[in-house]
Each structure stands twice: as C-alpha cells, then as structure tokens.
Amino acid sequence: MSKRIEVFTDSGRFGDQFTERVKGAACPRCVITVYDAHQPDALETMRAKAEAYGVTVLPSVAVDGHLVDMDSLQQGNIRKGLNPC
C-alpha cells in the first residue's frame, strides 16, 4: 500500500538535502509532494496544508495527512519516522 508523503521546506541550507533523504527513505510506490516556501506558485497550497496539519517549523513531513515526529527524522531515523510501506 503506497503512502502520500508531503515535504514542507523553505529551500534553506539543508532543505534540499532533507528532501532527498525523505525521497530515499520512501518506498517506490509512495507519492511524494514537496511544498517549497520559495516557490510562489505553490505557496497558497502550502500554507493551507501546513495549517491543516499543524506545521510550525520547516522542514516538516506529513504522511497520509499526519505530521511525522521530527525528532526521529532529525536524529537520522528517517526510515523509522516515515514508517515506509
């Protein structure tokens, strides 16, 4: 069963690296969407999704509409945090 993974980032110093780590941890069937605060065409959608999910810091990740524990992700346990398929 595939998961819907949404990455919220600001293309900061480590934003692209973080996004690539998330993509590497996801299964091939997962659908990954990246919302970048520096992309004006996606900003409105990003804000709405971030508010709905309770995103308060960037980067953040949501899986199937639920925020992932960022402590797990930041400590290098990205596969555990994403609970891949």
PDB file of N, CA and C in Angstrom:
ATOM      1  N   MET A   1       0.846  -1.177   0.000  1.00  0.00           N
ATOM      2  CA  MET A   1       0.000   0.000   0.000  1.00  0.00           C
ATOM      3  C   MET A   1       0.892   1.241   0.000  1.00  0.00           C
ATOM      4  N   SER A   2       0.676   2.125  -0.934  1.00  0.00           N
ATOM      5  CA  SER A   2       1.507   3.317  -1.027  1.00  0.00           C
ATOM      6  C   SER A   2       1.050   4.374  -0.026  1.00  0.00           C
ATOM      7  N   LYS A   3       1.981   5.254   0.304  1.00  0.00           N
ATOM      8  CA  LYS A   3       1.702   6.343   1.234  1.00  0.00           C
ATOM      9  C   LYS A   3       1.829   7.666   0.489  1.00  0.00           C
ATOM     10  N   ARG A   4       1.137   8.667   1.004  1.00  0.00           N
ATOM     11  CA  ARG A   4       1.224  10.027   0.461  1.00  0.00           C
ATOM     12  C   ARG A   4       2.126  10.804   1.403  1.00  0.00           C
ATOM     13  N   ILE A   5       3.298  11.169   0.931  1.00  0.00           N
ATOM     14  CA  ILE A   5       4.287  11.882   1.730  1.00  0.00           C
ATOM     15  C   ILE A   5       4.372  13.311   1.227  1.00  0.00           C
ATOM     16  N   GLU A   6       4.221  14.262   2.161  1.00  0.00           N
ATOM     17  CA  GLU A   6       4.303  15.676   1.811  1.00  0.00           C
ATOM     18  C   GLU A   6       5.440  16.310   2.604  1.00  0.00           C
ATOM     19  N   VAL A   7       6.347  16.944   1.884  1.00  0.00           N
ATOM     20  CA  VAL A   7       7.509  17.594   2.491  1.00  0.00           C
ATOM     21  C   VAL A   7       7.285  19.095   2.426  1.00  0.00           C
ATOM     22  N   PHE A   8       7.436  19.752   3.558  1.00  0.00           N
ATOM     23  CA  PHE A   8       7.307  21.209   3.654  1.00  0.00           C
ATOM     24  C   PHE A   8       8.705  21.762   3.905  1.00  0.00           C
ATOM     25  N   THR A   9       9.196  22.602   3.003  1.00  0.00           N
ATOM     26  CA  THR A   9      10.557  23.110   3.116  1.00  0.00           C
ATOM     27  C   THR A   9      10.625  24.566   2.669  1.00  0.00           C
ATOM     28  N   ASP A  10      11.769  25.177   2.937  1.00  0.00           N
ATOM     29  CA  ASP A  10      11.987  26.556   2.501  1.00  0.00           C
ATOM     30  C   ASP A  10      13.245  26.669   1.645  1.00  0.00           C
ATOM     31  N   SER A  11      13.721  25.559   1.130  1.00  0.00           N
ATOM     32  CA  SER A  11      14.947  25.532   0.319  1.00  0.00           C
ATOM     33  C   SER A  11      16.111  26.164   1.057  1.00  0.00           C
ATOM     34  N   GLY A  12      16.083  26.075   2.368  1.00  0.00           N
ATOM     35  CA  GLY A  12      17.184  26.596   3.169  1.00  0.00           C
ATOM     36  C   GLY A  12      18.446  25.795   2.937  1.00  0.00           C
ATOM     37  N   ARG A  13      19.431  26.058   3.722  1.00  0.00           N
ATOM     38  CA  ARG A  13      20.739  25.428   3.557  1.00  0.00           C
ATOM     39  C   ARG A  13      20.647  23.913   3.483  1.00  0.00           C
ATOM     40  N   PHE A  14      19.780  23.320   4.292  1.00  0.00           N
ATOM     41  CA  PHE A  14      19.683  21.867   4.331  1.00  0.00           C
ATOM     42  C   PHE A  14      18.362  21.343   3.763  1.00  0.00           C
ATOM     43  N   GLY A  15      17.532  22.222   3.240  1.00  0.00           N
ATOM     44  CA  GLY A  15      16.220  21.821   2.739  1.00  0.00           C
ATOM     45  C   GLY A  15      16.274  20.796   1.620  1.00  0.00           C
ATOM     46  N   ASP A  16      17.129  21.025   0.638  1.00  0.00           N
ATOM     47  CA  ASP A  16      17.226  20.089  -0.485  1.00  0.00           C
ATOM     48  C   ASP A  16      17.784  18.747  -0.022  1.00  0.00           C
ATOM     49  N   GLN A  17      18.758  18.788   0.852  1.00  0.00           N
ATOM     50  CA  GLN A  17      19.350  17.559   1.389  1.00  0.00           C
ATOM     51  C   GLN A  17      18.296  16.773   2.173  1.00  0.00           C
ATOM     52  N   PHE A  18      17.509  17.461   2.970  1.00  0.00           N
ATOM     53  CA  PHE A  18      16.458  16.821   3.745  1.00  0.00           C
ATOM     54  C   PHE A  18      15.433  16.174   2.812  1.00  0.00           C
ATOM     55  N   THR A  19      15.034  16.908   1.795  1.00  0.00           N
ATOM     56  CA  THR A  19      14.063  16.387   0.837  1.00  0.00           C
ATOM     57  C   THR A  19      14.593  15.125   0.162  1.00  0.00           C
ATOM     58  N   GLU A  20      15.845  15.117  -0.220  1.00  0.00           N
ATOM     59  CA  GLU A  20      16.430  13.937  -0.857  1.00  0.00           C
ATOM     60  C   GLU A  20      16.484  12.752   0.106  1.00  0.00           C
ATOM     61  N   ARG A  21      16.737  13.009   1.376  1.00  0.00           N
ATOM     62  CA  ARG A  21      16.736  11.926   2.369  1.00  0.00           C
ATOM     63  C   ARG A  21      15.343  11.330   2.513  1.00  0.00           C
ATOM     64  N   VAL A  22      14.324  12.173   2.503  1.00  0.00           N
ATOM     65  CA  VAL A  22      12.947  11.687   2.591  1.00  0.00           C
ATOM     66  C   VAL A  22      12.627  10.833   1.370  1.00  0.00           C
ATOM     67  N   LYS A  23      12.986  11.316   0.190  1.00  0.00           N
ATOM     68  CA  LYS A  23      12.729  10.566  -1.037  1.00  0.00           C
ATOM     69  C   LYS A  23      13.459   9.216  -1.014  1.00  0.00           C
ATOM     70  N   GLY A  24      14.668   9.203  -0.487  1.00  0.00           N
ATOM     71  CA  GLY A  24      15.437   7.962  -0.409  1.00  0.00           C
ATOM     72  C   GLY A  24      14.854   6.961   0.566  1.00  0.00           C
ATOM     73  N   ALA A  25      14.148   7.438   1.576  1.00  0.00           N
ATOM     74  CA  ALA A  25      13.570   6.553   2.591  1.00  0.00           C
ATOM     75  C   ALA A  25      12.193   6.038   2.190  1.00  0.00           C
ATOM     76  N   ALA A  26      11.570   6.699   1.248  1.00  0.00           N
ATOM     77  CA  ALA A  26      10.219   6.318   0.826  1.00  0.00           C
ATOM     78  C   ALA A  26      10.277   5.084  -0.077  1.00  0.00           C
ATOM     79  N   CYS A  27       9.196   4.333  -0.067  1.00  0.00           N
ATOM     80  CA  CYS A  27       9.129   3.177  -0.954  1.00  0.00           C
ATOM     81  C   CYS A  27       8.839   3.651  -2.375  1.00  0.00           C
ATOM     82  N   PRO A  28       9.107   2.834  -3.374  1.00  0.00           N
ATOM     83  CA  PRO A  28       8.891   3.245  -4.766  1.00  0.00           C
ATOM     84  C   PRO A  28       7.433   3.563  -5.101  1.00  0.00           C
ATOM     85  N   ARG A  29       6.509   3.037  -4.325  1.00  0.00           N
ATOM     86  CA  ARG A  29       5.091   3.277  -4.591  1.00  0.00           C
ATOM     87  C   ARG A  29       4.570   4.548  -3.924  1.00  0.00           C
ATOM     88  N   CYS A  30       5.333   5.125  -3.018  1.00  0.00           N
ATOM     89  CA  CYS A  30       4.895   6.327  -2.304  1.00  0.00           C
ATOM     90  C   CYS A  30       4.790   7.512  -3.267  1.00  0.00           C
ATOM     91  N   VAL A  31       3.810   8.353  -3.002  1.00  0.00           N
ATOM     92  CA  VAL A  31       3.627   9.576  -3.775  1.00  0.00           C
ATOM     93  C   VAL A  31       4.186  10.713  -2.925  1.00  0.00           C
ATOM     94  N   ILE A  32       5.189  11.403  -3.457  1.00  0.00           N
ATOM     95  CA  ILE A  32       5.865  12.459  -2.696  1.00  0.00           C
ATOM     96  C   ILE A  32       5.581  13.812  -3.334  1.00  0.00           C
ATOM     97  N   THR A  33       5.123  14.742  -2.496  1.00  0.00           N
ATOM     98  CA  THR A  33       4.889  16.113  -2.932  1.00  0.00           C
ATOM     99  C   THR A  33       5.755  17.021  -2.069  1.00  0.00           C
ATOM    100  N   VAL A  34       6.470  17.916  -2.712  1.00  0.00           N
ATOM    101  CA  VAL A  34       7.324  18.856  -1.987  1.00  0.00           C
ATOM    102  C   VAL A  34       6.716  20.249  -2.114  1.00  0.00           C
ATOM    103  N   TYR A  35       6.460  20.862  -0.969  1.00  0.00           N
ATOM    104  CA  TYR A  35       5.972  22.243  -0.922  1.00  0.00           C
ATOM    105  C   TYR A  35       7.132  23.119  -0.483  1.00  0.00           C
ATOM    106  N   ASP A  36       7.522  24.044  -1.328  1.00  0.00           N
ATOM    107  CA  ASP A  36       8.674  24.902  -1.070  1.00  0.00           C
ATOM    108  C   ASP A  36       8.190  26.340  -0.883  1.00  0.00           C
ATOM    109  N   ALA A  37       8.496  26.917   0.267  1.00  0.00           N
ATOM    110  CA  ALA A  37       8.061  28.279   0.587  1.00  0.00           C
ATOM    111  C   ALA A  37       8.642  29.313  -0.370  1.00  0.00           C
ATOM    112  N   HIS A  38       9.696  28.954  -1.094  1.00  0.00           N
ATOM    113  CA  HIS A  38      10.304  29.888  -2.038  1.00  0.00           C
ATOM    114  C   HIS A  38       9.741  29.738  -3.450  1.00  0.00           C
ATOM    115  N   GLN A  39       8.712  28.924  -3.625  1.00  0.00           N
ATOM    116  CA  GLN A  39       8.062  28.758  -4.921  1.00  0.00           C
ATOM    117  C   GLN A  39       6.692  29.436  -4.864  1.00  0.00           C
ATOM    118  N   PRO A  40       6.572  30.632  -5.398  1.00  0.00           N
ATOM    119  CA  PRO A  40       5.336  31.407  -5.271  1.00  0.00           C
ATOM    120  C   PRO A  40       4.087  30.693  -5.797  1.00  0.00           C
ATOM    121  N   ASP A  41       4.240  29.863  -6.822  1.00  0.00           N
ATOM    122  CA  ASP A  41       3.069  29.201  -7.391  1.00  0.00           C
ATOM    123  C   ASP A  41       2.472  28.140  -6.462  1.00  0.00           C
ATOM    124  N   ALA A  42       3.240  27.656  -5.492  1.00  0.00           N
ATOM    125  CA  ALA A  42       2.746  26.626  -4.569  1.00  0.00           C
ATOM    126  C   ALA A  42       2.516  27.156  -3.158  1.00  0.00           C
ATOM    127  N   LEU A  43       2.795  28.432  -2.941  1.00  0.00           N
ATOM    128  CA  LEU A  43       2.754  28.993  -1.595  1.00  0.00           C
ATOM    129  C   LEU A  43       1.361  28.932  -0.959  1.00  0.00           C
ATOM    130  N   GLU A  44       0.336  29.237  -1.717  1.00  0.00           N
ATOM    131  CA  GLU A  44      -1.018  29.225  -1.164  1.00  0.00           C
ATOM    132  C   GLU A  44      -1.429  27.805  -0.749  1.00  0.00           C
ATOM    133  N   THR A  45      -1.149  26.839  -1.589  1.00  0.00           N
ATOM    134  CA  THR A  45      -1.455  25.445  -1.262  1.00  0.00           C
ATOM    135  C   THR A  45      -0.644  25.004  -0.051  1.00  0.00           C
ATOM    136  N   MET A  46       0.634  25.380  -0.030  1.00  0.00           N
ATOM    137  CA  MET A  46       1.499  25.019   1.094  1.00  0.00           C
ATOM    138  C   MET A  46       0.951  25.583   2.401  1.00  0.00           C
ATOM    139  N   ARG A  47       0.560  26.828   2.395  1.00  0.00           N
ATOM    140  CA  ARG A  47       0.035  27.452   3.617  1.00  0.00           C
ATOM    141  C   ARG A  47      -1.219  26.738   4.108  1.00  0.00           C
ATOM    142  N   ALA A  48      -2.117  26.415   3.200  1.00  0.00           N
ATOM    143  CA  ALA A  48      -3.358  25.735   3.580  1.00  0.00           C
ATOM    144  C   ALA A  48      -3.069  24.357   4.161  1.00  0.00           C
ATOM    145  N   LYS A  49      -2.201  23.598   3.517  1.00  0.00           N
ATOM    146  CA  LYS A  49      -1.847  22.258   4.005  1.00  0.00           C
ATOM    147  C   LYS A  49      -1.123  22.358   5.344  1.00  0.00           C
ATOM    148  N   ALA A  50      -0.179  23.285   5.447  1.00  0.00           N
ATOM    149  CA  ALA A  50       0.588  23.440   6.685  1.00  0.00           C
ATOM    150  C   ALA A  50      -0.340  23.779   7.850  1.00  0.00           C
ATOM    151  N   GLU A  51      -1.292  24.639   7.622  1.00  0.00           N
ATOM    152  CA  GLU A  51      -2.244  24.996   8.674  1.00  0.00           C
ATOM    153  C   GLU A  51      -3.101  23.791   9.058  1.00  0.00           C
ATOM    154  N   ALA A  52      -3.561  23.056   8.071  1.00  0.00           N
ATOM    155  CA  ALA A  52      -4.410  21.893   8.335  1.00  0.00           C
ATOM    156  C   ALA A  52      -3.674  20.816   9.127  1.00  0.00           C
ATOM    157  N   TYR A  53      -2.376  20.653   8.855  1.00  0.00           N
ATOM    158  CA  TYR A  53      -1.589  19.604   9.521  1.00  0.00           C
ATOM    159  C   TYR A  53      -0.932  20.074  10.812  1.00  0.00           C
ATOM    160  N   GLY A  54      -0.910  21.384  11.039  1.00  0.00           N
ATOM    161  CA  GLY A  54      -0.273  21.906  12.240  1.00  0.00           C
ATOM    162  C   GLY A  54       1.224  22.088  12.108  1.00  0.00           C
ATOM    163  N   VAL A  55       1.696  22.323  10.901  1.00  0.00           N
ATOM    164  CA  VAL A  55       3.124  22.545  10.665  1.00  0.00           C
ATOM    165  C   VAL A  55       3.516  23.881  11.279  1.00  0.00           C
ATOM    166  N   THR A  56       4.548  23.863  12.127  1.00  0.00           N
ATOM    167  CA  THR A  56       5.021  25.100  12.755  1.00  0.00           C
ATOM    168  C   THR A  56       6.486  25.387  12.452  1.00  0.00           C
ATOM    169  N   VAL A  57       7.220  24.403  11.933  1.00  0.00           N
ATOM    170  CA  VAL A  57       8.632  24.591  11.593  1.00  0.00           C
ATOM    171  C   VAL A  57       8.909  23.954  10.236  1.00  0.00           C
ATOM    172  N   LEU A  58       9.924  24.481   9.576  1.00  0.00           N
ATOM    173  CA  LEU A  58      10.384  23.905   8.318  1.00  0.00           C
ATOM    174  C   LEU A  58      11.799  23.419   8.505  1.00  0.00           C
ATOM    175  N   PRO A  59      12.152  22.281   7.967  1.00  0.00           N
ATOM    176  CA  PRO A  59      11.306  21.385   7.195  1.00  0.00           C
ATOM    177  C   PRO A  59      10.412  20.546   8.092  1.00  0.00           C
ATOM    178  N   SER A  60       9.322  20.080   7.506  1.00  0.00           N
ATOM    179  CA  SER A  60       8.399  19.161   8.167  1.00  0.00           C
ATOM    180  C   SER A  60       7.925  18.148   7.136  1.00  0.00           C
ATOM    181  N   VAL A  61       7.435  17.021   7.643  1.00  0.00           N
ATOM    182  CA  VAL A  61       6.945  15.958   6.779  1.00  0.00           C
ATOM    183  C   VAL A  61       5.613  15.458   7.305  1.00  0.00           C
ATOM    184  N   ALA A  62       4.682  15.238   6.380  1.00  0.00           N
ATOM    185  CA  ALA A  62       3.405  14.617   6.728  1.00  0.00           C
ATOM    186  C   ALA A  62       3.264  13.343   5.900  1.00  0.00           C
ATOM    187  N   VAL A  63       2.771  12.300   6.541  1.00  0.00           N
ATOM    188  CA  VAL A  63       2.498  11.040   5.853  1.00  0.00           C
ATOM    189  C   VAL A  63       1.014  10.758   5.996  1.00  0.00           C
ATOM    190  N   ASP A  64       0.360  10.610   4.873  1.00  0.00           N
ATOM    191  CA  ASP A  64      -1.082  10.372   4.838  1.00  0.00           C
ATOM    192  C   ASP A  64      -1.841  11.380   5.705  1.00  0.00           C
ATOM    193  N   GLY A  65      -1.412  12.641   5.646  1.00  0.00           N
ATOM    194  CA  GLY A  65      -2.117  13.714   6.334  1.00  0.00           C
ATOM    195  C   GLY A  65      -1.768  13.909   7.797  1.00  0.00           C
ATOM    196  N   HIS A  66      -0.747  13.180   8.298  1.00  0.00           N
ATOM    197  CA  HIS A  66      -0.351  13.299   9.703  1.00  0.00           C
ATOM    198  C   HIS A  66       1.129  13.652   9.788  1.00  0.00           C
ATOM    199  N   LEU A  67       1.454  14.623  10.630  1.00  0.00           N
ATOM    200  CA  LEU A  67       2.844  15.020  10.792  1.00  0.00           C
ATOM    201  C   LEU A  67       3.684  13.879  11.340  1.00  0.00           C
ATOM    202  N   VAL A  68       4.893  13.781  10.840  1.00  0.00           N
ATOM    203  CA  VAL A  68       5.866  12.800  11.318  1.00  0.00           C
ATOM    204  C   VAL A  68       6.658  13.438  12.448  1.00  0.00           C
ATOM    205  N   ASP A  69       7.010  12.645  13.433  1.00  0.00           N
ATOM    206  CA  ASP A  69       7.810  13.124  14.558  1.00  0.00           C
ATOM    207  C   ASP A  69       9.165  13.614  14.050  1.00  0.00           C
ATOM    208  N   MET A  70       9.375  14.918  14.093  1.00  0.00           N
ATOM    209  CA  MET A  70      10.602  15.500  13.565  1.00  0.00           C
ATOM    210  C   MET A  70      11.835  15.121  14.373  1.00  0.00           C
ATOM    211  N   ASP A  71      11.687  14.832  15.654  1.00  0.00           N
ATOM    212  CA  ASP A  71      12.841  14.392  16.444  1.00  0.00           C
ATOM    213  C   ASP A  71      13.421  13.119  15.852  1.00  0.00           C
ATOM    214  N   SER A  72      12.564  12.189  15.476  1.00  0.00           N
ATOM    215  CA  SER A  72      13.032  10.947  14.853  1.00  0.00           C
ATOM    216  C   SER A  72      13.728  11.237  13.540  1.00  0.00           C
ATOM    217  N   LEU A  73      13.145  12.109  12.749  1.00  0.00           N
ATOM    218  CA  LEU A  73      13.747  12.433  11.459  1.00  0.00           C
ATOM    219  C   LEU A  73      15.087  13.124  11.627  1.00  0.00           C
ATOM    220  N   GLN A  74      15.172  14.064  12.539  1.00  0.00           N
ATOM    221  CA  GLN A  74      16.393  14.829  12.717  1.00  0.00           C
ATOM    222  C   GLN A  74      17.514  14.009  13.348  1.00  0.00           C
ATOM    223  N   GLN A  75      17.176  12.958  14.058  1.00  0.00           N
ATOM    224  CA  GLN A  75      18.192  12.109  14.678  1.00  0.00           C
ATOM    225  C   GLN A  75      18.695  11.032  13.720  1.00  0.00           C
ATOM    226  N   GLY A  76      18.287  11.119  12.471  1.00  0.00           N
ATOM    227  CA  GLY A  76      18.769  10.187  11.474  1.00  0.00           C
ATOM    228  C   GLY A  76      17.930   8.932  11.331  1.00  0.00           C
ATOM    229  N   ASN A  77      16.833   8.856  12.050  1.00  0.00           N
ATOM    230  CA  ASN A  77      15.956   7.690  11.958  1.00  0.00           C
ATOM    231  C   ASN A  77      14.852   7.954  10.950  1.00  0.00           C
ATOM    232  N   ILE A  78      15.245   8.406   9.783  1.00  0.00           N
ATOM    233  CA  ILE A  78      14.252   8.857   8.820  1.00  0.00           C
ATOM    234  C   ILE A  78      13.369   7.701   8.341  1.00  0.00           C
ATOM    235  N   ARG A  79      13.919   6.516   8.161  1.00  0.00           N
ATOM    236  CA  ARG A  79      13.093   5.375   7.733  1.00  0.00           C
ATOM    237  C   ARG A  79      12.061   5.021   8.794  1.00  0.00           C
ATOM    238  N   LYS A  80      12.489   5.023  10.046  1.00  0.00           N
ATOM    239  CA  LYS A  80      11.558   4.724  11.154  1.00  0.00           C
ATOM    240  C   LYS A  80      10.487   5.806  11.230  1.00  0.00           C
ATOM    241  N   GLY A  81      10.886   7.049  11.095  1.00  0.00           N
ATOM    242  CA  GLY A  81       9.946   8.157  11.191  1.00  0.00           C
ATOM    243  C   GLY A  81       8.901   8.151  10.097  1.00  0.00           C
ATOM    244  N   LEU A  82       9.290   7.701   8.900  1.00  0.00           N
ATOM    245  CA  LEU A  82       8.354   7.675   7.789  1.00  0.00           C
ATOM    246  C   LEU A  82       7.523   6.395   7.782  1.00  0.00           C
ATOM    247  N   ASN A  83       7.957   5.395   8.522  1.00  0.00           N
ATOM    248  CA  ASN A  83       7.221   4.130   8.584  1.00  0.00           C
ATOM    249  C   ASN A  83       6.892   3.669   7.167  1.00  0.00           C
ATOM    250  N   PRO A  84       7.952   3.364   6.379  1.00  0.00           N
ATOM    251  CA  PRO A  84       7.725   3.065   4.969  1.00  0.00           C
ATOM    252  C   PRO A  84       6.831   1.866   4.735  1.00  0.00           C
ATOM    253  N   CYS A  85       6.295   1.801   3.531  1.00  0.00           N
ATOM    254  CA  CYS A  85       5.373   0.729   3.124  1.00  0.00           C
ATOM    255  C   CYS A  85       6.061  -0.620   3.210  1.00  0.00           C
TER     256      CYS A  85
END
